[in-house]
Coordinates of C-alpha atoms in Angstrom, one line a residue:
Chain A
M1 CA 80.7 114.2 102.0
R2 CA 79.5 112.1 98.7
P3 CA 80.1 109.2 100.0
I4 CA 78.5 109.2 103.1
P5 CA 74.7 108.4 101.3
L6 CA 76.1 105.8 99.1
L7 CA 78.2 103.7 102.2
L8 CA 74.9 103.8 104.6
I9 CA 72.7 102.3 101.9
A10 CA 75.5 100.0 101.4
L11 CA 75.7 98.8 105.4
A12 CA 71.6 99.0 105.4
I13 CA 71.7 96.5 102.6
A14 CA 74.9 94.4 103.7
A15 CA 73.9 94.2 107.2
P16 CA 70.8 92.3 107.2
L17 CA 72.1 89.9 104.6
S18 CA 74.9 89.1 106.7
L19 CA 72.6 87.9 109.3
L20 CA 71.8 84.7 107.1
A21 CA 75.3 84.1 106.0
G22 CA 77.5 81.5 107.9
R23 CA 78.1 77.8 108.3
V24 CA 74.4 77.7 108.4
W25 CA 72.1 79.5 106.3
I26 CA 68.8 81.2 107.8
D27 CA 66.3 81.4 105.0
P28 CA 64.2 84.7 106.2
F29 CA 61.3 83.4 104.6
A30 CA 60.6 79.8 106.4
P31 CA 58.9 79.6 109.4
E32 CA 61.2 80.5 112.6
T33 CA 62.7 77.9 114.3
Q34 CA 64.5 78.4 118.0
T35 CA 67.8 77.1 116.9
A36 CA 67.6 79.9 113.6
T37 CA 66.1 82.3 116.6
L38 CA 69.4 81.4 118.4
I39 CA 71.8 81.3 116.0
L40 CA 70.5 85.3 115.1
M41 CA 70.0 87.2 118.1
E42 CA 73.2 85.6 120.3
L43 CA 75.7 84.6 117.5
R44 CA 74.8 86.4 114.6
L45 CA 73.8 89.5 115.7
P46 CA 76.5 90.6 117.7
R47 CA 79.4 89.6 115.2
A48 CA 77.6 91.7 113.3
F49 CA 77.8 94.5 115.7
L50 CA 81.0 93.8 116.3
A51 CA 82.3 93.8 112.8
L52 CA 80.7 97.2 112.6
I53 CA 81.8 99.1 115.6
V54 CA 85.3 97.7 115.4
G55 CA 85.4 98.6 111.4
A56 CA 84.7 102.2 112.1
G57 CA 86.7 103.0 114.4
L58 CA 89.8 101.1 113.0
G59 CA 88.8 103.0 109.6
G60 CA 87.6 106.4 111.6
A61 CA 91.5 106.5 113.5
G62 CA 93.3 105.4 110.7
A63 CA 91.8 108.7 109.0
A64 CA 92.6 110.7 111.8
M65 CA 96.0 109.7 112.2
Q66 CA 96.9 110.1 108.2
G67 CA 96.2 113.4 108.6
Y68 CA 97.5 114.0 111.7
L69 CA 100.9 112.4 110.1
R70 CA 100.5 113.5 106.8
N71 CA 100.8 110.9 105.2
P72 CA 99.0 108.0 103.5
L73 CA 100.6 105.5 104.7
A74 CA 100.1 106.1 108.3
D75 CA 98.4 103.3 109.9
P76 CA 96.7 103.6 113.8
G77 CA 98.7 101.2 114.9
L78 CA 101.9 103.1 115.1
F79 CA 101.1 105.1 118.2
G80 CA 101.2 102.1 120.5
I81 CA 97.8 102.0 121.6
A82 CA 97.2 98.8 119.5
P83 CA 100.3 96.8 120.9
G84 CA 99.7 98.0 124.3
A85 CA 96.0 96.7 124.4
A86 CA 97.1 93.1 122.9
L87 CA 99.8 93.2 125.5
G88 CA 96.9 93.5 128.0
A89 CA 95.0 90.6 126.5
V90 CA 98.3 88.5 126.6
L91 CA 98.9 89.3 130.2
S92 CA 95.3 88.3 130.5
M93 CA 96.3 85.0 129.1
W94 CA 98.9 84.1 130.5
T95 CA 98.0 84.6 134.1
G96 CA 94.9 82.6 133.6
Y97 CA 92.5 85.6 134.4
A98 CA 91.4 85.2 131.1
V99 CA 89.3 82.7 131.8
A100 CA 87.0 85.1 134.3
A101 CA 83.7 86.9 132.0
Y102 CA 85.2 90.7 131.2
A103 CA 88.6 89.6 132.7
L104 CA 90.3 89.6 129.0
P105 CA 88.9 92.9 127.5
M106 CA 89.5 94.7 130.8
F107 CA 93.4 93.8 130.7
A108 CA 93.3 95.0 127.0
L109 CA 91.4 98.2 127.9
I110 CA 94.0 98.8 130.5
G111 CA 96.7 98.5 128.5
G112 CA 95.7 100.6 126.0
A113 CA 95.0 102.8 128.1
G114 CA 98.7 102.8 129.9
A115 CA 99.7 103.3 126.3
M116 CA 97.9 106.0 126.5
A117 CA 98.9 107.6 129.0
L118 CA 102.8 107.0 128.5
L119 CA 102.2 108.7 125.3
A120 CA 100.7 111.8 126.5
L121 CA 103.6 111.9 129.2
I122 CA 106.2 111.4 127.1
A123 CA 105.3 114.1 124.1
G124 CA 101.9 115.4 125.3
R125 CA 104.2 118.7 126.5
T126 CA 105.6 119.9 123.4
G127 CA 103.1 119.3 121.1
G128 CA 105.3 118.1 118.7
I129 CA 104.6 115.6 115.9
A130 CA 108.4 114.2 115.3
L131 CA 108.2 113.1 118.9
F132 CA 105.5 112.1 119.3
T133 CA 105.5 109.7 116.8
L134 CA 108.7 108.2 117.5
A135 CA 107.1 108.1 121.2
G136 CA 104.0 105.9 120.0
L137 CA 106.9 103.6 117.6
M138 CA 108.9 103.4 120.7
I139 CA 105.7 102.0 122.9
A140 CA 104.7 100.0 119.9
S141 CA 108.1 98.3 120.1
L142 CA 107.9 97.9 123.9
A143 CA 104.3 96.3 123.7
G144 CA 105.7 94.0 121.4
A145 CA 108.6 92.7 122.4
L146 CA 106.6 91.6 126.3
M147 CA 104.3 90.1 123.8
S148 CA 107.4 88.3 122.8
L149 CA 108.2 87.0 125.8
A150 CA 105.2 86.1 127.6
I151 CA 104.7 84.1 124.5
S152 CA 108.2 82.5 124.9
L153 CA 107.8 82.0 128.8
A154 CA 103.9 81.0 128.5
P155 CA 103.2 78.5 131.6
T156 CA 101.7 76.1 129.6
P157 CA 101.2 75.1 125.6
F158 CA 98.0 75.8 125.8
A159 CA 98.1 79.5 127.2
M160 CA 101.2 80.0 124.2
S161 CA 98.3 78.5 121.6
E162 CA 96.0 80.5 123.1
I163 CA 97.6 83.8 123.0
V164 CA 99.1 83.7 119.5
T165 CA 95.5 82.7 118.0
W166 CA 94.1 85.6 119.9
L167 CA 96.4 88.1 118.6
M168 CA 95.4 86.9 114.5
G169 CA 91.9 88.7 115.5
S170 CA 88.8 87.3 115.0
L171 CA 84.7 87.4 116.3
V172 CA 84.4 84.4 116.7
D173 CA 82.8 83.2 119.7
R174 CA 82.0 86.9 120.2
S175 CA 78.6 87.7 122.9
W176 CA 76.9 90.9 123.5
R177 CA 79.2 91.6 126.2
E178 CA 81.7 92.4 124.1
V179 CA 79.6 94.7 122.2
W180 CA 78.4 96.8 125.2
I181 CA 82.1 96.6 126.1
A182 CA 83.4 98.0 122.8
A183 CA 80.0 100.1 121.4
P184 CA 80.3 103.2 124.0
L185 CA 84.4 103.5 124.1
T186 CA 84.4 103.4 120.4
L187 CA 81.1 106.2 119.5
A188 CA 83.0 108.5 122.4
G189 CA 86.4 107.9 120.9
L190 CA 85.0 108.5 117.3
A191 CA 83.4 112.0 118.8
F192 CA 86.9 113.3 119.9
L193 CA 88.3 112.4 116.2
I194 CA 85.8 114.6 114.7
A195 CA 86.2 116.9 117.5
A196 CA 89.9 117.2 116.0
G197 CA 88.6 117.4 112.4
R198 CA 89.7 121.3 111.7
S199 CA 92.6 120.8 113.5
L200 CA 93.8 118.2 111.2
D201 CA 92.8 120.5 108.0
A202 CA 94.4 123.2 109.5
L203 CA 97.7 120.9 109.4
T204 CA 97.2 120.3 105.5
L205 CA 99.5 123.3 105.7
G206 CA 102.2 122.2 107.8
E207 CA 102.9 122.7 111.6
A208 CA 103.5 126.0 111.6
A209 CA 100.9 127.2 109.3
A210 CA 98.5 125.6 111.3
R211 CA 99.6 126.6 114.3
S212 CA 99.2 130.3 112.8
L213 CA 95.8 129.8 112.3
G214 CA 94.9 129.1 115.9
V215 CA 95.2 125.6 116.2
D216 CA 96.4 123.8 119.6
P217 CA 99.3 121.4 118.8
R218 CA 98.6 120.0 122.7
R219 CA 94.6 119.9 122.7
L220 CA 94.9 118.0 119.2
Q221 CA 97.3 115.9 120.2
F222 CA 94.6 114.9 122.9
L223 CA 91.7 114.8 121.2
L224 CA 94.4 112.4 119.2
I225 CA 95.6 110.6 121.8
A226 CA 91.8 109.7 123.1
G227 CA 90.4 109.4 119.6
V228 CA 92.4 106.6 118.9
G229 CA 92.9 104.9 122.4
L230 CA 89.4 104.7 122.6
T231 CA 88.7 103.3 119.1
V232 CA 91.3 101.2 118.7
G233 CA 91.6 100.1 122.4
A234 CA 88.2 98.8 122.3
G235 CA 88.9 96.8 119.2
V236 CA 91.8 95.1 120.5
A237 CA 90.3 94.8 123.7
V238 CA 87.4 92.6 121.9
A239 CA 88.7 91.8 118.7
G240 CA 92.3 91.5 118.9
I241 CA 94.5 92.6 116.1
I242 CA 93.4 93.4 112.7
S243 CA 95.7 95.0 110.8
F244 CA 95.4 97.1 107.1
V245 CA 91.7 98.2 108.0
G246 CA 92.7 101.6 109.3
L247 CA 95.3 102.3 106.3
I248 CA 93.6 101.0 103.1
V249 CA 90.1 102.1 104.2
P250 CA 90.6 106.1 104.5
H251 CA 93.3 105.8 101.3
L252 CA 90.4 104.3 99.4
M253 CA 87.8 106.7 100.8
R254 CA 90.2 110.2 100.0
Q255 CA 89.2 109.8 96.4
L256 CA 85.9 110.3 96.9
T257 CA 85.8 113.3 99.3
D258 CA 87.5 116.8 99.0
R259 CA 90.6 115.3 100.5
R260 CA 90.3 117.3 103.8
P261 CA 91.2 114.7 106.8
S262 CA 88.2 116.3 109.0
S263 CA 85.5 115.0 105.4
L264 CA 87.6 111.8 105.7
I265 CA 87.0 110.4 109.2
V266 CA 83.4 109.5 108.8
P267 CA 83.1 108.1 105.6
S268 CA 86.9 105.8 106.6
A269 CA 84.3 105.1 109.7
L270 CA 81.4 104.2 107.8
A271 CA 83.2 102.3 105.1
G272 CA 85.6 100.4 107.8
A273 CA 82.2 99.2 109.2
L274 CA 81.1 97.7 106.0
L275 CA 84.5 96.4 104.8
L276 CA 85.2 94.3 108.4
L277 CA 81.3 93.0 107.9
V278 CA 81.9 91.9 104.8
A279 CA 85.3 90.2 105.7
D280 CA 84.0 88.6 108.5
V281 CA 80.9 86.9 106.4
V282 CA 83.2 85.6 103.7
C283 CA 85.5 84.4 106.8
R284 CA 82.5 82.3 108.0
L285 CA 81.9 81.1 104.3
L286 CA 85.3 79.6 103.4
P287 CA 85.5 76.1 103.7
L288 CA 88.6 75.5 105.7
P289 CA 89.6 72.4 107.8
G290 CA 90.5 72.8 111.3
G291 CA 88.2 75.8 111.5
E292 CA 87.5 79.3 110.4
L293 CA 89.9 81.9 109.1
R294 CA 90.9 84.4 111.5
L295 CA 89.5 87.6 110.5
G296 CA 92.9 89.6 111.2
I297 CA 94.5 87.0 108.5
A298 CA 91.8 87.3 106.1
L299 CA 92.3 91.3 106.2
S300 CA 95.8 91.2 105.9
L301 CA 95.8 88.4 102.8
I302 CA 93.4 90.8 101.2
G303 CA 95.1 93.9 102.1
A304 CA 98.4 93.3 101.5
P305 CA 98.0 92.5 97.5
F306 CA 95.3 95.2 97.5
F307 CA 97.8 97.5 98.3
L308 CA 100.3 96.3 96.9
H309 CA 98.4 97.3 93.6
L310 CA 97.8 100.8 94.8
L311 CA 100.9 101.5 95.1
L312 CA 101.9 100.0 91.4
K313 CA 99.2 101.8 90.2
M314 CA 100.6 105.3 92.2
R315 CA 104.0 104.7 90.9
K316 CA 102.6 104.3 87.4
G317 CA 100.9 107.9 87.9
L318 CA 104.1 109.2 89.0
A319 CA 105.9 107.9 85.9
Chain B
M1 CA 100.4 148.7 114.6
L2 CA 102.6 145.1 115.5
A3 CA 105.4 145.9 117.8
V4 CA 108.5 144.3 118.9
D5 CA 110.1 145.8 122.3
S6 CA 114.1 144.5 123.1
L7 CA 112.9 141.0 121.9
S8 CA 115.5 138.3 122.7
L9 CA 116.0 134.3 121.9
T10 CA 118.9 132.8 123.1
N11 CA 121.4 132.6 120.3
R12 CA 118.7 134.2 118.2
L13 CA 117.6 137.4 118.4
N14 CA 119.5 139.8 120.9
G15 CA 117.0 143.0 121.7
I16 CA 115.4 143.8 118.9
T17 CA 113.1 147.1 119.1
A18 CA 111.3 147.8 116.4
Q19 CA 107.8 149.2 115.1
F20 CA 106.1 147.9 111.5
R21 CA 102.9 150.1 110.5
A22 CA 100.0 149.3 108.8
G23 CA 100.1 150.2 104.7
E24 CA 103.5 149.6 104.8
V25 CA 105.3 147.1 102.7
T26 CA 108.4 146.0 105.4
A27 CA 111.0 143.8 104.5
I28 CA 113.4 142.2 107.2
C29 CA 116.6 141.4 105.1
G30 CA 119.6 140.1 106.5
P31 CA 122.4 137.3 105.8
N32 CA 121.6 133.5 106.2
G33 CA 121.4 132.9 109.6
A34 CA 120.7 136.3 111.0
G35 CA 117.6 135.5 112.7
K36 CA 114.7 136.6 109.7
S37 CA 112.8 133.7 109.8
T38 CA 112.8 133.8 114.1
L39 CA 111.7 137.5 113.6
L40 CA 109.3 137.1 111.5
A41 CA 108.0 133.5 113.9
C42 CA 107.8 135.3 117.2
L43 CA 105.6 138.7 115.3
A44 CA 103.5 135.5 114.2
G45 CA 103.0 134.7 117.5
L46 CA 104.7 131.3 117.1
L47 CA 107.4 131.2 119.2
N48 CA 107.9 132.9 122.6
A49 CA 110.7 135.3 123.8
D50 CA 113.1 134.6 125.7
A51 CA 112.9 138.4 127.1
G52 CA 110.8 141.4 125.5
Q53 CA 107.6 141.0 124.3
V54 CA 105.9 141.1 120.1
M55 CA 102.8 143.7 120.7
L56 CA 99.6 144.0 118.5
D57 CA 97.7 147.4 118.8
G58 CA 99.1 148.0 122.1
S59 CA 98.4 144.4 123.8
A60 CA 100.9 141.4 124.5
L61 CA 100.5 139.1 121.4
A62 CA 101.4 136.3 124.0
A63 CA 98.4 137.0 126.2
L64 CA 95.9 136.9 123.3
P65 CA 94.1 134.1 122.8
A66 CA 95.4 131.9 119.7
Q67 CA 92.1 132.6 117.8
Q68 CA 91.9 135.9 117.7
R69 CA 95.7 136.1 117.0
A70 CA 95.2 133.6 114.2
R71 CA 92.4 135.9 112.8
A72 CA 94.6 139.0 113.0
I73 CA 97.5 137.5 111.8
G74 CA 98.0 135.7 108.4
Y75 CA 101.5 133.9 108.5
L76 CA 103.2 132.5 105.2
P77 CA 105.6 129.9 106.6
Q78 CA 109.1 129.3 104.0
S79 CA 108.7 126.8 101.4
P80 CA 104.8 126.1 102.8
E81 CA 103.8 122.6 102.1
V82 CA 100.3 121.5 101.2
A83 CA 100.3 117.4 102.6
W84 CA 97.0 116.6 100.7
D85 CA 96.2 116.9 96.9
V86 CA 93.0 119.8 97.6
S87 CA 91.5 122.2 94.7
V88 CA 92.7 125.6 94.6
E89 CA 89.5 126.6 96.5
T90 CA 89.4 124.2 99.3
L91 CA 93.3 125.0 100.3
V92 CA 91.5 128.9 100.3
S93 CA 89.0 127.8 102.7
L94 CA 91.8 126.7 104.8
G95 CA 92.9 130.2 106.1
R96 CA 88.9 130.3 107.7
L97 CA 89.5 128.6 110.4
P98 CA 90.0 130.7 112.4
W99 CA 86.3 132.4 112.2
K100 CA 84.6 128.7 112.2
D101 CA 81.7 130.4 114.7
A102 CA 81.5 133.5 111.4
P103 CA 78.1 132.8 108.7
A104 CA 78.9 130.8 106.0
P105 CA 78.0 133.5 103.3
D106 CA 80.7 136.0 105.0
A107 CA 83.1 132.9 104.8
Q108 CA 82.4 131.7 101.0
A109 CA 82.7 136.0 100.0
A110 CA 86.1 135.9 101.8
I111 CA 87.4 133.0 100.0
D112 CA 85.6 134.4 96.6
A113 CA 87.7 137.9 97.5
A114 CA 91.0 136.1 98.4
I115 CA 90.6 133.6 94.8
A116 CA 89.7 136.8 92.8
A117 CA 92.5 139.2 94.7
M118 CA 95.3 136.8 93.6
D119 CA 93.9 136.1 90.2
L120 CA 93.0 132.6 90.7
D121 CA 89.5 132.3 88.9
A122 CA 90.6 130.1 86.5
F123 CA 92.0 127.2 88.7
R124 CA 89.6 127.6 91.5
H125 CA 89.0 123.5 90.7
R126 CA 92.1 122.7 90.0
R127 CA 94.1 120.7 92.1
V128 CA 97.3 121.5 93.7
S129 CA 99.7 119.0 92.2
R130 CA 98.0 120.6 89.4
L131 CA 99.2 123.6 89.6
S132 CA 102.3 125.6 88.5
G133 CA 105.6 127.2 91.2
G134 CA 104.0 130.2 90.8
E135 CA 100.3 129.2 90.8
R136 CA 101.0 127.6 93.8
A137 CA 102.4 130.7 95.3
R138 CA 99.4 133.0 94.9
A139 CA 97.2 129.7 96.1
L140 CA 99.0 129.8 99.2
M141 CA 98.9 133.3 99.4
A142 CA 95.6 133.4 99.1
R143 CA 94.8 131.1 101.5
V144 CA 96.7 133.8 103.8
L145 CA 94.4 136.3 102.3
A146 CA 91.2 134.6 103.2
T147 CA 91.6 135.0 106.7
A148 CA 91.0 138.8 106.2
P149 CA 94.0 139.4 108.5
A150 CA 94.8 142.8 109.0
W151 CA 98.6 141.4 108.9
L152 CA 100.1 139.5 105.9
L153 CA 103.5 137.8 107.2
A154 CA 105.4 135.9 104.8
D155 CA 108.7 134.0 104.7
E156 CA 110.6 134.6 101.7
P157 CA 107.3 133.9 99.5
L158 CA 109.7 134.6 96.2
A159 CA 111.6 131.9 96.8
N160 CA 111.2 129.5 93.4
L161 CA 109.7 132.3 91.6
D162 CA 110.8 132.7 88.6
L163 CA 111.1 136.6 87.8
A164 CA 107.7 137.2 86.1
H165 CA 105.4 135.4 88.9
A166 CA 107.7 136.9 91.6
A167 CA 106.7 140.5 89.9
A168 CA 103.5 139.4 89.5
L169 CA 103.2 138.2 93.3
V170 CA 105.3 141.4 94.6
A171 CA 102.3 143.6 92.9
R172 CA 99.6 141.6 94.6
L173 CA 101.2 142.3 98.2
R174 CA 101.7 146.4 97.5
Q175 CA 98.0 146.3 96.5
Q176 CA 97.4 144.8 99.8
A177 CA 99.6 147.4 101.5
D178 CA 97.4 150.3 99.6
E179 CA 94.5 148.8 101.2
G180 CA 95.6 149.5 104.6
K181 CA 97.2 146.0 105.7
G182 CA 100.5 145.8 107.2
V183 CA 102.7 143.0 104.7
V184 CA 105.7 141.9 106.4
L185 CA 108.3 140.2 104.2
V186 CA 111.4 138.0 104.6
L187 CA 113.1 138.5 101.1
H188 CA 116.3 137.4 100.4
D189 CA 116.9 139.5 97.3
L190 CA 118.0 142.7 98.4
A191 CA 116.8 144.3 95.0
T192 CA 113.4 143.7 95.4
A193 CA 113.5 144.8 98.6
M194 CA 115.2 147.9 97.3
N195 CA 112.5 148.4 94.8
H196 CA 108.9 147.7 96.2
A197 CA 109.6 147.9 100.5
D198 CA 108.6 151.0 102.0
R199 CA 110.8 150.3 105.0
V200 CA 113.9 147.7 105.5
L201 CA 114.9 146.1 108.9
V202 CA 118.5 144.4 108.2
L203 CA 119.3 141.8 110.6
N204 CA 122.6 140.7 111.2
R205 CA 123.4 137.7 114.0
G206 CA 120.5 138.2 115.4
E207 CA 120.8 142.2 115.9
L208 CA 119.4 144.6 114.1
A209 CA 121.7 146.4 112.0
A210 CA 119.6 148.9 109.9
D211 CA 115.9 150.1 110.1
G212 CA 114.8 152.9 107.7
P213 CA 113.3 154.1 104.1
P214 CA 115.4 151.4 101.4
E215 CA 118.0 153.6 100.1
Q216 CA 119.4 154.1 103.5
A217 CA 118.5 150.6 105.5
L218 CA 120.3 148.8 102.5
S219 CA 123.1 151.4 101.6
E220 CA 126.6 150.3 99.7
A221 CA 127.4 151.0 103.4
V222 CA 124.9 148.5 105.4
I223 CA 125.9 145.8 102.4
A224 CA 129.5 145.8 102.8
R225 CA 129.1 146.0 106.5
V226 CA 126.4 143.1 107.4
W227 CA 127.1 140.9 104.0
D228 CA 130.4 141.4 104.1
V229 CA 129.7 142.3 100.3
E230 CA 131.9 144.9 97.7
A231 CA 128.4 146.0 96.1
R232 CA 126.8 148.6 94.2
W233 CA 123.6 150.1 93.1
L234 CA 122.8 150.9 89.6
G235 CA 119.9 152.3 87.8
D236 CA 117.2 154.6 88.7
E237 CA 115.1 154.6 92.3
G238 CA 112.0 151.8 92.4
A239 CA 114.3 150.1 89.0
R240 CA 117.7 149.5 91.3
A241 CA 119.4 146.4 90.3
L242 CA 122.9 145.4 92.9
A243 CA 126.0 144.9 90.9
T244 CA 128.4 142.6 92.8
G245 CA 132.3 141.5 92.5
S246 CA 134.2 143.4 90.4
H247 CA 132.5 145.0 88.0
A248 CA 130.8 146.8 91.5
L249 CA 134.5 147.8 92.7
S250 CA 135.9 149.1 89.5
G251 CA 132.6 151.3 89.0
N252 CA 131.4 149.9 85.6

């Protein structure tokens, strides 16, 4: 549990600093102006909160998923919940309902919940991990296909570009509304994941040994569907698809813990929050013609080479 | 006492009735596919039979809450895995999961005792990936011991162990039985069963082919009938070796 205090300190420093950075720099020592207050309260503060919430959800969900699948390469996207939520959001844009307040995140949450229900229905009876994972992959690919279909049949070029841009994941122009949607769901989801911790620890020894230690596989599956569903579903609903956080963060944090899945969930949530916060500031600051770098793209740009580097290091260790 | 009463599982077990006693090492032997691992998994409460039941101290195992069952019966699967590169102490501490409400000092005492019983004090902080095969097998067994179960069930715990490590693990399991635990092992090596078990169950195609002291249950006649191999026991009681093939047949 050593990394937790360090991460909390880092967050306590990074979060206030992140509020100052952006296209308009805010001088904390200058006399207060109305514009600065407006930027801070209505733009930067909700955006920082969202980065923290979404990052925490993705990091925590990634740690739990890796523990559940006993694989350091597992990612929350595997269960099909993120694609399900994205499909919901895409449908709201495709149908035009997205112009209404709350419509897009609500459609996304319904899509995520639909994927969760489908997962539970297909795989929930046996508690077996292989079947569960395959069901998740099928849901993910079905949702992906339906999204592509929606894009290819988009009613207007504007709707098409709106969908494609949204899918790239971003925190631009978000408000307190999104914070109020994502925060309670993500916190509830993290609570489910933390509750699954002991059972995930037992799974370190394999399914049979875990059951012999009293783990109820169906209860574990329920906790995981609820936990990953709420955190990832809420994240997609307010920020679109942001990949790599759930994969990289637990991977990095694992070395700092005793490597039990239960001791990885909270540090991964904190580190995910930190990573997204910093990445979002970088996106704001990079001078790009035609607007900001999308957060989802930025994370993939940082994430993929970084992960390759890790893999090369691992290969060296094995050789 | 752990007992199975006319236990049947389609295509795997057929009407097995047997009793396992505390303080004894019981070996389950049989050819491949005889149902040894299936029987052990039933005894551990991991598989539900189609007919018949497993009884633990007079009550049906299937009716026990999972937590209570887990405290009474420790189970080591065949070729056990360790997904994360944890330290030996962390690995052993996983055995305390069924006792999540127990006070921390008790937990630490049980972990320490399990580590001592498997002679792992020097490896306490070593990561699992840095252990040799024998050390790893002992660490996995210590995980089972940390639960302090009344029953130790292990599926081929000696597989992949060299002679010295296998002998050392058998000696430690014997000690656990002497201290009053019931030890049930699936064993492939008939000589180990012959020399170290108090009792042997021989399974063949899901049926109980023999049940009794090793000299009886693993007699040359039983081996010929069940394994379809002509074999002869050499040496003295407690240090027997099994000879097969033309040497055994010619009596040399």
